[in-house]
């Protein structure tokens, strides 16, 4: 495999990762995160049950989660694309280690790190369902997706020769400023995931004020509790309005 084909595959994987992130967001805002109560199957099927007899049967098996085909398909389509992305990343790692390992410009550690990361991301996807949309897991799943997208883009740029492995990092002020911006961006993405997973998006229906005030009643103590007791169903959120307002204002 030539470097040109490897670069194309890397860019294709990055584009696919972007699609997976968007589909994940769409699944989330469509309230379809629990469209399939099991993982990786959907009500024990590879696809969503589509006949009345099948739906009636699985409804008996999952009385608390009756089949909603529209939501289940959104979740499964997201899983199909995520699975395809995992195979693309695995292919990049195998090609890098087997076919191109002797090429000086070929990154090896980065594709292997992506394989480890996508495996952990799959585990987060499973825990998102089995732990009933626990906010910390949902936020971690978002950050994992963005990290995979970023690293695939980095791999594609390195494969294309835009960034070279031997480049040194000079600590001049524009680079420090860019690094600071990256940290702030990561924090803002995490806060966005936390806002969504705690259903705090509508805690402040107005802007730039919140509930008609510059400093509304807010409960910061409960707003950022990272872990709650087991068995809680987080669909719809469990926080008070003041805690959700604290998340949104932050």
Coordinates of N, CA and C in Angstrom, one line a residue:
X1 N 0.8 -1.2 0.0 CA 0.0 0.0 0.0 C 0.9 1.2 0.0
X2 N 0.6 2.1 -0.9 CA 1.4 3.3 -1.0 C 1.0 4.3 0.0
X3 N 1.9 5.3 0.3 CA 1.6 6.3 1.2 C 0.3 7.1 0.8
X4 N 0.1 7.2 -0.5 CA -1.1 8.0 -1.0 C -2.4 7.3 -0.5
X5 N -2.4 5.9 -0.7 CA -3.6 5.2 -0.3 C -3.8 5.2 1.3
X6 N -2.7 5.1 2.0 CA -2.8 5.2 3.5 C -3.3 6.6 3.9
X7 N -2.9 7.6 3.2 CA -3.3 9.0 3.6 C -4.8 9.1 3.3
X8 N -5.3 8.6 2.1 CA -6.7 8.6 1.8 C -7.5 7.9 2.8
X9 N -7.0 6.7 3.3 CA -7.8 6.0 4.3 C -7.8 6.8 5.6
X10 N -6.7 7.4 5.9 CA -6.7 8.2 7.2 C -7.7 9.4 7.1
X11 N -7.7 10.1 6.0 CA -8.7 11.2 5.8 C -10.1 10.7 5.8
X12 N -10.3 9.5 5.2 CA -11.7 8.9 5.1 C -12.1 8.5 6.6
X13 N -11.2 8.0 7.4 CA -11.5 7.6 8.7 C -11.8 8.9 9.6
X14 N -11.1 10.0 9.3 CA -11.4 11.2 10.0 C -12.8 11.8 9.6
X15 N -13.1 11.7 8.3 CA -14.4 12.1 7.9 C -15.5 11.2 8.5
X16 N -15.3 9.9 8.6 CA -16.2 9.0 9.2 C -16.4 9.3 10.7
X17 N -15.3 9.7 11.4 CA -15.3 10.0 12.8 C -16.2 11.3 13.0
X18 N -16.1 12.2 12.1 CA -16.9 13.4 12.2 C -18.4 13.1 12.1
X19 N -18.7 12.2 11.1 CA -20.1 11.7 11.0 C -20.6 11.0 12.2
X20 N -19.7 10.2 12.8 CA -20.1 9.5 14.1 C -20.4 10.5 15.2
X21 N -19.6 11.5 15.3 CA -19.8 12.5 16.4 C -21.2 13.2 16.1
X22 N -21.4 13.6 14.9 CA -22.7 14.3 14.6 C -23.9 13.3 14.8
X23 N -23.8 12.1 14.4 CA -24.9 11.1 14.7 C -25.1 10.9 16.2
X24 N -24.0 10.9 16.9 CA -24.1 10.8 18.4 C -24.8 11.9 19.0
X25 N -24.5 13.1 18.5 CA -25.2 14.3 19.0 C -26.7 14.3 18.6
X26 N -27.0 13.9 17.3 CA -28.4 13.8 16.9 C -29.1 12.7 17.7
X27 N -28.5 11.6 18.0 CA -29.1 10.6 18.8 C -29.5 11.1 20.2
X28 N -28.5 11.9 20.7 CA -28.7 12.5 22.1 C -29.9 13.5 22.1
X29 N -29.9 14.5 21.2 CA -30.9 15.5 21.2 C -32.2 15.0 20.8
X30 N -32.3 13.8 20.1 CA -33.5 13.2 19.8 C -34.1 12.3 21.0
X31 N -33.4 12.3 22.1 CA -33.7 11.6 23.3 C -33.8 10.1 22.9
X32 N -32.8 9.6 22.1 CA -32.8 8.2 21.6 C -31.6 7.5 22.2
X33 N -31.0 8.0 23.3 CA -29.8 7.4 23.8 C -30.1 6.0 24.4
X34 N -31.4 5.8 24.8 CA -31.8 4.5 25.3 C -32.8 3.9 24.3
X35 N -32.7 4.2 23.1 CA -33.6 3.6 22.0 C -33.4 2.1 22.0
X36 N -32.3 1.6 22.3 CA -32.0 0.2 22.5 C -31.5 -0.1 23.9
X37 N -32.2 -0.8 24.7 CA -31.9 -1.0 26.1 C -30.7 -1.9 26.3
X38 N -30.2 -2.6 25.3 CA -29.1 -3.5 25.4 C -28.0 -3.1 24.5
X39 N -26.9 -3.8 24.6 CA -25.7 -3.4 23.7 C -24.9 -4.7 23.5
X40 N -24.3 -4.9 22.3 CA -24.4 -4.1 21.1 C -25.6 -4.3 20.3
X41 N -26.4 -5.4 20.7 CA -27.7 -5.6 19.9 C -28.7 -4.6 20.3
X42 N -29.9 -4.8 19.6 CA -31.0 -3.9 19.9 C -32.2 -4.8 20.2
X43 N -32.6 -4.9 21.5 CA -33.6 -5.8 21.9 C -33.2 -7.3 21.5
X44 N -31.9 -7.6 21.5 CA -31.5 -8.9 21.2 C -31.4 -9.1 19.7
X45 N -31.6 -8.1 18.9 CA -31.5 -8.3 17.4 C -30.4 -7.4 16.8
X46 N -29.9 -7.9 15.6 CA -28.9 -7.1 14.9 C -29.5 -5.8 14.4
X47 N -30.8 -5.8 14.0 CA -31.5 -4.6 13.6 C -32.6 -4.4 14.5
X48 N -33.4 -3.3 14.3 CA -34.5 -3.0 15.1 C -35.7 -3.9 14.7
X49 N -36.4 -4.5 15.7 CA -37.6 -5.3 15.3 C -38.6 -4.5 14.5
X50 N -39.1 -5.1 13.4 CA -39.9 -4.3 12.5 C -41.3 -4.9 12.2
X51 N -41.6 -5.9 12.8 CA -43.0 -6.5 12.7 C -43.7 -6.4 14.0
X52 N -45.0 -6.3 13.9 CA -45.8 -6.2 15.1 C -45.6 -7.4 16.1
X53 N -45.5 -8.6 15.5 CA -45.3 -9.8 16.3 C -44.0 -9.7 17.1
X54 N -42.9 -9.3 16.4 CA -41.6 -9.2 17.0 C -41.6 -8.1 18.0
X55 N -42.2 -7.0 17.7 CA -42.2 -5.9 18.7 C -43.0 -6.3 19.9
X56 N -44.1 -7.0 19.8 CA -44.9 -7.4 20.9 C -44.1 -8.4 21.8
X57 N -43.3 -9.2 21.2 CA -42.5 -10.2 21.9 C -41.4 -9.5 22.7
X58 N -40.7 -8.6 22.1 CA -39.6 -7.9 22.8 C -40.2 -6.9 23.9
X59 N -41.4 -6.4 23.6 CA -42.0 -5.5 24.6 C -42.2 -6.3 25.9
X60 N -42.5 -7.6 25.8 CA -42.7 -8.4 27.0 C -41.4 -8.7 27.7
X61 N -40.3 -8.8 26.9 CA -39.0 -9.0 27.5 C -38.5 -7.7 28.2
X62 N -38.8 -6.6 27.6 CA -38.4 -5.3 28.2 C -39.6 -4.4 28.5
X63 N -40.3 -4.8 29.5 CA -41.5 -4.0 29.8 C -41.3 -2.5 30.2
X64 N -40.1 -2.3 30.7 CA -39.8 -0.9 31.1 C -39.3 -0.1 29.9
X65 N -38.9 -0.8 28.8 CA -38.4 -0.1 27.6 C -39.1 -0.7 26.3
X66 N -40.4 -0.4 26.1 CA -41.0 -0.9 24.9 C -40.4 -0.3 23.7
X67 N -40.5 -1.1 22.6 CA -39.8 -0.7 21.4 C -40.4 0.6 20.8
X68 N -39.5 1.5 20.5 CA -39.9 2.8 19.8 C -39.0 2.8 18.5
X69 N -39.5 2.3 17.4 CA -38.6 2.0 16.2 C -37.8 3.3 15.8
X70 N -38.5 4.4 15.8 CA -37.8 5.7 15.4 C -36.6 5.9 16.2
X71 N -36.7 5.8 17.5 CA -35.5 6.1 18.4 C -34.5 5.0 18.3
X72 N -35.0 3.7 18.2 CA -34.1 2.6 18.1 C -33.3 2.6 16.9
X73 N -33.9 3.0 15.7 CA -33.1 3.1 14.5 C -32.0 4.2 14.6
X74 N -32.3 5.3 15.2 CA -31.3 6.3 15.3 C -30.1 5.8 16.1
X75 N -30.4 5.1 17.2 CA -29.3 4.5 18.0 C -28.5 3.5 17.2
X76 N -29.2 2.6 16.5 CA -28.5 1.5 15.8 C -27.7 2.1 14.6
X77 N -28.2 3.1 13.9 CA -27.5 3.7 12.8 C -26.2 4.3 13.3
X78 N -26.3 4.9 14.5 CA -25.1 5.5 15.1 C -24.1 4.3 15.4
X79 N -24.6 3.2 15.9 CA -23.7 2.1 16.2 C -23.1 1.5 15.0
X80 N -23.9 1.4 13.9 CA -23.3 0.9 12.6 C -22.1 1.7 12.2
X81 N -22.3 3.0 12.2 CA -21.2 3.9 11.7 C -20.0 3.9 12.7
X82 N -20.3 3.8 14.0 CA -19.2 3.7 15.0 C -18.4 2.4 14.8
X83 N -19.1 1.3 14.5 CA -18.5 0.0 14.2 C -17.6 0.1 13.0
X84 N -18.1 0.7 11.9 CA -17.3 0.9 10.7 C -16.1 1.7 11.0
X85 N -16.2 2.7 11.8 CA -15.1 3.6 12.2 C -14.0 2.7 12.9
X86 N -14.5 1.9 13.8 CA -13.6 1.0 14.5 C -12.8 0.1 13.6
X87 N -13.4 -0.5 12.6 CA -12.8 -1.3 11.6 C -11.8 -0.5 10.8
X88 N -12.1 0.7 10.4 CA -11.2 1.6 9.7 C -9.9 1.9 10.5
X89 N -10.1 2.2 11.8 CA -9.0 2.5 12.7 C -8.1 1.2 12.8
X90 N -8.8 0.1 13.0 CA -8.0 -1.2 13.1 C -7.2 -1.4 11.8
X91 N -7.8 -1.1 10.6 CA -7.0 -1.3 9.4 C -5.8 -0.4 9.3
X92 N -6.0 0.9 9.8 CA -4.9 1.8 9.8 C -3.8 1.3 10.6
X93 N -4.1 0.7 11.8 CA -3.1 0.3 12.7 C -2.4 -1.0 12.1
X94 N -3.1 -1.9 11.5 CA -2.5 -3.1 11.0 C -1.6 -2.7 9.8
X95 N -2.0 -1.8 8.9 CA -1.2 -1.4 7.8 C 0.1 -0.7 8.3
X96 N -0.1 0.1 9.3 CA 1.1 0.9 9.8 C 2.1 -0.1 10.4
X97 N 1.6 -1.1 11.1 CA 2.5 -2.0 11.8 C 3.1 -3.1 10.9
X98 N 2.3 -3.6 9.9 CA 2.7 -4.7 9.1 C 3.3 -4.3 7.7
X99 N 2.7 -3.3 7.1 CA 3.1 -3.0 5.7 C 4.0 -1.8 5.6
X100 N 3.9 -0.9 6.6 CA 4.6 0.4 6.5 C 5.5 0.7 7.7
X101 N 5.8 -0.3 8.5 CA 6.5 -0.1 9.8 C 8.0 0.3 9.5
X102 N 8.5 0.0 8.4 CA 9.9 0.3 8.1 C 10.1 1.7 7.5
X103 N 9.0 2.4 7.2 CA 9.0 3.7 6.6 C 9.2 4.7 7.7
X104 N 10.2 5.6 7.6 CA 10.6 6.5 8.6 C 9.5 7.5 9.0
X105 N 8.7 7.9 7.9 CA 7.7 8.9 8.2 C 6.4 8.3 8.7
X106 N 6.3 7.0 8.8 CA 5.0 6.3 9.2 C 4.9 6.3 10.8
X107 N 3.9 7.0 11.3 CA 3.6 6.9 12.8 C 3.1 5.5 13.1
X108 N 3.7 5.0 14.2 CA 3.2 3.7 14.7 C 2.4 3.8 16.0
X109 N 2.9 4.6 16.9 CA 2.3 4.8 18.2 C 0.9 5.4 18.1
X110 N 0.7 6.3 17.1 CA -0.6 7.0 17.0 C -1.7 6.1 16.6
X111 N -1.5 5.2 15.5 CA -2.5 4.3 15.1 C -2.9 3.3 16.2
X112 N -1.8 2.8 17.0 CA -2.0 1.9 18.1 C -2.8 2.6 19.2
X113 N -2.5 3.8 19.5 CA -3.2 4.5 20.5 C -4.7 4.7 20.1
X114 N -4.9 4.9 18.8 CA -6.3 5.1 18.3 C -7.1 3.8 18.5
X115 N -6.4 2.6 18.3 CA -7.1 1.3 18.5 C -7.5 1.2 20.0
X116 N -6.6 1.5 20.9 CA -6.9 1.4 22.3 C -8.0 2.4 22.7
X117 N -8.0 3.6 22.1 CA -9.0 4.6 22.4 C -10.3 4.2 21.9
X118 N -10.4 3.6 20.7 CA -11.7 3.2 20.1 C -12.3 2.0 20.9
X119 N -11.5 1.2 21.5 CA -12.0 0.1 22.3 C -12.6 0.6 23.6
X120 N -11.9 1.6 24.2 CA -12.4 2.2 25.4 C -13.7 3.0 25.1
X121 N -13.7 3.7 23.9 CA -14.9 4.4 23.5 C -16.1 3.4 23.3
X122 N -15.8 2.3 22.8 CA -16.9 1.3 22.7 C -17.4 0.9 24.0
X123 N -16.5 0.7 25.0 CA -16.9 0.4 26.4 C -17.8 1.6 26.9
X124 N -17.4 2.8 26.7 CA -18.2 3.9 27.1 C -19.6 3.9 26.5
X125 N -19.7 3.5 25.2 CA -21.0 3.4 24.5 C -21.8 2.4 25.2
X126 N -21.2 1.2 25.6 CA -22.0 0.2 26.3 C -22.5 0.7 27.7
X127 N -21.5 1.4 28.4 CA -21.9 1.9 29.7 C -23.0 3.0 29.7
X128 N -23.0 3.7 28.6 CA -24.0 4.8 28.4 C -25.4 4.1 28.5
X129 N -25.5 2.9 27.9 CA -26.8 2.2 27.9 C -27.0 1.5 29.2
X130 N -26.1 0.7 29.6 CA -26.2 -0.1 30.8 C -26.3 0.7 32.1
X131 N -25.7 1.9 32.1 CA -25.8 2.7 33.3 C -26.8 3.8 33.2
X132 N -27.7 3.7 32.2 CA -28.9 4.5 32.0 C -28.6 6.0 31.9
X133 N -27.7 6.3 30.9 CA -27.3 7.7 30.6 C -26.7 8.4 31.7
X134 N -25.9 7.8 32.5 CA -25.2 8.5 33.6 C -24.4 9.6 33.0
X135 N -24.6 10.9 33.5 CA -23.9 12.1 32.9 C -22.4 12.0 32.7
X136 N -21.7 11.4 33.7 CA -20.3 11.3 33.6 C -19.9 10.5 32.4
X137 N -20.6 9.4 32.2 CA -20.3 8.5 31.1 C -20.6 9.1 29.7
X138 N -21.8 9.8 29.7 CA -22.2 10.5 28.5 C -21.2 11.6 28.1
X139 N -20.8 12.3 29.1 CA -19.8 13.4 28.8 C -18.4 12.8 28.3
X140 N -18.0 11.7 29.0 CA -16.8 11.0 28.6 C -16.9 10.4 27.2
X141 N -18.1 10.0 26.8 CA -18.3 9.4 25.5 C -18.1 10.5 24.4
X142 N -18.6 11.7 24.7 CA -18.5 12.8 23.8 C -17.0 13.2 23.7
X143 N -16.3 13.3 24.8 CA -14.9 13.7 24.8 C -14.1 12.6 24.1
X144 N -14.4 11.4 24.2 CA -13.7 10.3 23.5 C -13.9 10.4 22.0
X145 N -15.1 10.7 21.6 CA -15.4 10.9 20.2 C -14.6 12.1 19.6
X146 N -14.6 13.2 20.3 CA -13.8 14.3 19.8 C -12.3 14.1 19.8
X147 N -11.8 13.3 20.8 CA -10.4 12.9 20.8 C -10.0 12.0 19.6
X148 N -10.9 11.1 19.3 CA -10.6 10.2 18.2 C -10.6 11.0 16.9
X149 N -11.6 11.9 16.7 CA -11.6 12.7 15.5 C -10.4 13.6 15.4
X150 N -9.9 14.2 16.5 CA -8.7 15.0 16.5 C -7.5 14.2 16.1
X151 N -7.3 13.0 16.7 CA -6.1 12.2 16.5 C -6.1 11.6 15.1
X152 N -7.3 11.3 14.6 CA -7.4 10.8 13.2 C -7.0 11.9 12.2
X153 N -7.4 13.2 12.5 CA -7.0 14.3 11.7 C -5.5 14.5 11.7
X154 N -5.0 14.4 12.9 CA -3.5 14.5 13.1 C -2.8 13.4 12.3
X155 N -3.3 12.2 12.4 CA -2.7 11.1 11.6 C -2.8 11.4 10.1
X156 N -3.9 11.9 9.7 CA -4.0 12.2 8.2 C -3.1 13.2 7.8
X157 N -2.9 14.3 8.6 CA -2.0 15.4 8.2 C -0.5 14.9 8.2
X158 N -0.2 14.0 9.2 CA 1.2 13.5 9.2 C 1.4 12.5 8.0
X159 N 0.4 11.7 7.7 CA 0.5 10.9 6.5 C 0.7 11.6 5.2
X160 N 0.0 12.8 5.2 CA 0.1 13.6 4.0 C 1.4 14.5 3.9
X161 N 2.2 14.4 5.0 CA 3.4 15.2 5.0 C 3.3 16.6 5.4
X162 N 2.0 17.0 5.8 CA 1.8 18.4 6.3 C 2.5 18.6 7.6
X163 N 2.4 17.6 8.5 CA 3.1 17.6 9.8 C 4.2 16.5 9.8
X164 N 5.4 16.8 10.2 CA 6.4 15.8 10.2 C 6.7 15.4 11.7
X165 N 7.0 14.1 11.8 CA 7.3 13.6 13.2 C 8.5 14.2 13.8
X166 N 9.5 14.7 13.0 CA 10.7 15.3 13.6 C 10.6 16.7 13.9
X167 N 9.4 17.3 13.7 CA 9.3 18.8 13.9 C 9.4 19.0 15.4
X168 N 10.1 20.0 15.8 CA 10.3 20.4 17.2 C 9.2 21.4 17.6
X169 N 8.9 21.4 18.9 CA 7.9 22.3 19.4 C 8.6 23.5 20.1
X170 N 8.5 24.6 19.4 CA 9.1 25.8 20.0 C 8.1 26.5 20.9
X171 N 8.6 26.8 22.1 CA 7.7 27.4 23.1 C 7.6 29.0 22.8
X172 N 7.1 29.4 21.7 CA 6.9 30.8 21.5 C 5.5 31.1 21.9
X173 N 5.2 32.4 22.0 CA 3.9 32.8 22.6 C 2.7 32.4 21.7
X174 N 2.7 32.4 20.4 CA 1.6 32.0 19.6 C 1.2 30.5 19.9
X175 N 2.2 29.7 20.1 CA 1.9 28.3 20.4 C 1.4 28.1 21.8
X176 N 1.9 28.9 22.8 CA 1.3 28.8 24.1 C -0.1 29.3 24.1
X177 N -0.4 30.3 23.3 CA -1.8 30.8 23.2 C -2.7 29.8 22.5
X178 N -2.2 29.1 21.5 CA -3.0 28.1 20.8 C -3.2 26.9 21.8
X179 N -2.2 26.6 22.6 CA -2.4 25.5 23.6 C -3.5 25.9 24.6
X180 N -3.4 27.1 25.1 CA -4.4 27.6 26.1 C -5.8 27.6 25.5
X181 N -5.9 28.0 24.2 CA -7.2 28.0 23.5 C -7.7 26.5 23.4
X182 N -6.8 25.6 23.1 CA -7.2 24.2 23.0 C -7.7 23.7 24.4
X183 N -7.1 24.1 25.5 CA -7.6 23.6 26.8 C -8.9 24.2 27.1
X184 N -9.1 25.5 26.8 CA -10.4 26.1 27.0 C -11.5 25.5 26.2
X185 N -11.2 25.2 24.9 CA -12.1 24.5 24.0 C -12.5 23.2 24.5
X186 N -11.5 22.4 25.0 CA -11.9 21.1 25.6 C -12.8 21.2 26.8
X187 N -12.5 22.2 27.6 CA -13.4 22.4 28.8 C -14.8 22.8 28.4
X188 N -14.9 23.6 27.3 CA -16.2 24.0 26.9 C -17.0 22.9 26.3
X189 N -16.3 22.0 25.5 CA -16.9 20.8 25.0 C -17.4 19.9 26.1
X190 N -16.6 19.7 27.2 CA -17.0 18.9 28.3 C -18.2 19.5 29.0
X191 N -18.2 20.9 29.1 CA -19.4 21.5 29.7 C -20.6 21.4 28.9
X192 N -20.4 21.4 27.5 CA -21.6 21.2 26.7 C -22.2 19.8 26.9
X193 N -21.3 18.8 27.0 CA -21.7 17.4 27.2 C -22.4 17.3 28.6
X194 N -21.9 18.0 29.6 CA -22.5 18.0 30.9 C -23.8 18.7 30.9
X195 N -24.0 19.8 30.2 CA -25.2 20.5 30.1 C -26.3 19.6 29.4
X196 N -25.9 18.9 28.3 CA -26.9 18.0 27.6 C -27.2 16.8 28.4
X197 N -26.3 16.2 29.1 CA -26.6 14.9 29.8 C -27.4 15.2 31.0
X198 N -27.3 16.4 31.6 CA -28.1 16.7 32.7 C -29.4 17.5 32.4
X199 N -29.7 17.6 31.1 CA -30.9 18.2 30.6 C -31.0 19.7 31.1
X200 N -29.9 20.4 31.0 CA -29.9 21.7 31.5 C -29.9 22.8 30.4
X201 N -30.1 22.3 29.2 CA -30.1 23.3 28.0 C -31.2 24.3 28.2
X202 N -32.3 24.0 28.7 CA -33.5 24.9 28.8 C -33.6 25.5 30.2
X203 N -32.6 25.3 31.0 CA -32.6 25.9 32.4 C -32.6 27.4 32.3
X204 N -32.0 28.0 31.2 CA -31.9 29.4 31.0 C -32.6 29.6 29.6
X205 N -33.9 29.9 29.5 CA -34.5 30.0 28.2 C -34.2 31.4 27.5
X206 N -33.6 32.3 28.3 CA -33.3 33.6 27.7 C -31.8 33.8 27.7
X207 N -31.3 34.8 27.0 CA -29.9 35.1 26.8 C -29.7 36.6 26.5
X208 N -28.8 37.2 27.1 CA -27.7 36.7 28.0 C -28.0 36.5 29.4
X209 N -29.2 36.9 29.9 CA -29.6 36.7 31.2 C -30.1 35.2 31.4
X210 N -30.4 34.8 32.6 CA -30.9 33.5 32.9 C -32.1 33.6 33.8
X211 N -33.2 33.1 33.2 CA -34.5 33.3 34.0 C -34.8 34.7 34.4
X212 N -34.4 35.6 33.4 CA -34.7 37.0 33.6 C -33.7 37.7 34.6
X213 N -32.7 37.0 35.0 CA -31.8 37.6 36.0 C -30.3 37.4 35.5
X214 N -29.4 38.3 36.0 CA -28.0 38.1 35.7 C -27.4 37.1 36.6
X215 N -27.9 36.9 37.8 CA -27.4 35.8 38.7 C -28.6 35.2 39.4
X216 N -29.2 34.2 38.7 CA -30.4 33.5 39.2 C -30.0 32.6 40.4
X217 N -31.0 32.0 41.0 CA -30.7 31.0 42.1 C -30.1 29.8 41.5
X218 N -28.9 29.5 42.0 CA -28.1 28.4 41.5 C -27.6 27.5 42.6
X219 N -27.6 26.2 42.3 CA -27.1 25.2 43.3 C -25.8 24.5 42.7
X220 N -24.7 25.1 42.9 CA -23.4 24.6 42.4 C -23.0 23.3 43.1
X221 N -23.5 23.1 44.3 CA -23.1 21.9 45.0 C -23.6 20.6 44.3
X222 N -24.8 20.6 43.9 CA -25.4 19.4 43.3 C -25.2 19.4 41.8
X223 N -24.8 20.6 41.2 CA -24.7 20.7 39.8 C -23.5 19.9 39.2
X224 N -22.5 19.7 40.0 CA -21.3 19.1 39.4 C -20.8 17.8 40.2
X225 N -21.8 17.1 40.7 CA -21.6 15.8 41.3 C -21.3 14.8 40.2
X226 N -20.1 14.3 40.2 CA -19.7 13.4 39.0 C -20.2 12.0 39.1
X227 N -20.6 11.5 40.3 CA -21.1 10.2 40.4 C -22.2 10.0 41.4
X228 N -23.2 9.3 41.0 CA -24.4 9.1 41.9 C -24.5 7.6 42.2
X229 N -25.4 7.3 43.1 CA -25.6 5.9 43.4 C -26.1 5.1 42.2
X230 N -25.9 3.8 42.3 CA -26.2 2.9 41.2 C -27.7 2.8 41.0
X231 N -28.2 2.5 39.8 CA -29.6 2.1 39.6 C -30.4 3.3 39.3
X232 N -29.9 4.5 39.2 CA -30.7 5.7 38.8 C -30.9 5.8 37.3
X233 N -32.1 6.0 36.9 CA -32.3 6.3 35.5 C -32.2 7.8 35.2
X234 N -31.2 8.2 34.4 CA -30.9 9.6 34.3 C -31.7 10.2 33.1
X235 N -32.5 9.4 32.4 CA -33.2 9.9 31.2 C -34.2 11.0 31.7
X236 N -34.1 12.2 31.2 CA -35.0 13.3 31.6 C -34.3 14.1 32.7
X237 N -33.2 13.6 33.3 CA -32.5 14.4 34.3 C -33.0 14.2 35.7
X238 N -32.2 14.4 36.7 CA -32.6 14.2 38.1 C -32.3 15.4 39.0
X239 N -31.7 16.5 38.4 CA -31.3 17.6 39.1 C -32.4 18.6 39.3
X240 N -32.3 19.5 40.3 CA -33.3 20.5 40.5 C -33.0 21.6 39.5
X241 N -34.0 22.5 39.3 CA -33.9 23.6 38.4 C -32.7 24.5 38.7
X242 N -32.5 24.7 40.0 CA -31.4 25.6 40.4 C -30.0 25.0 40.1
X243 N -29.9 23.7 40.2 CA -28.7 23.0 39.8 C -28.5 23.0 38.3
X244 N -29.5 22.8 37.5 CA -29.4 22.9 36.1 C -29.0 24.3 35.6
X245 N -29.6 25.3 36.3 CA -29.2 26.7 36.0 C -27.7 27.0 36.3
X246 N -27.2 26.4 37.3 CA -25.8 26.5 37.6 C -24.9 25.9 36.5
X247 N -25.3 24.8 36.0 CA -24.6 24.2 34.9 C -24.7 25.1 33.7
X248 N -25.8 25.5 33.4 CA -26.0 26.3 32.1 C -25.2 27.6 32.2
X249 N -25.3 28.3 33.4 CA -24.6 29.6 33.5 C -23.1 29.4 33.4
X250 N -22.6 28.3 34.0 CA -21.2 27.9 33.9 C -20.7 27.7 32.5

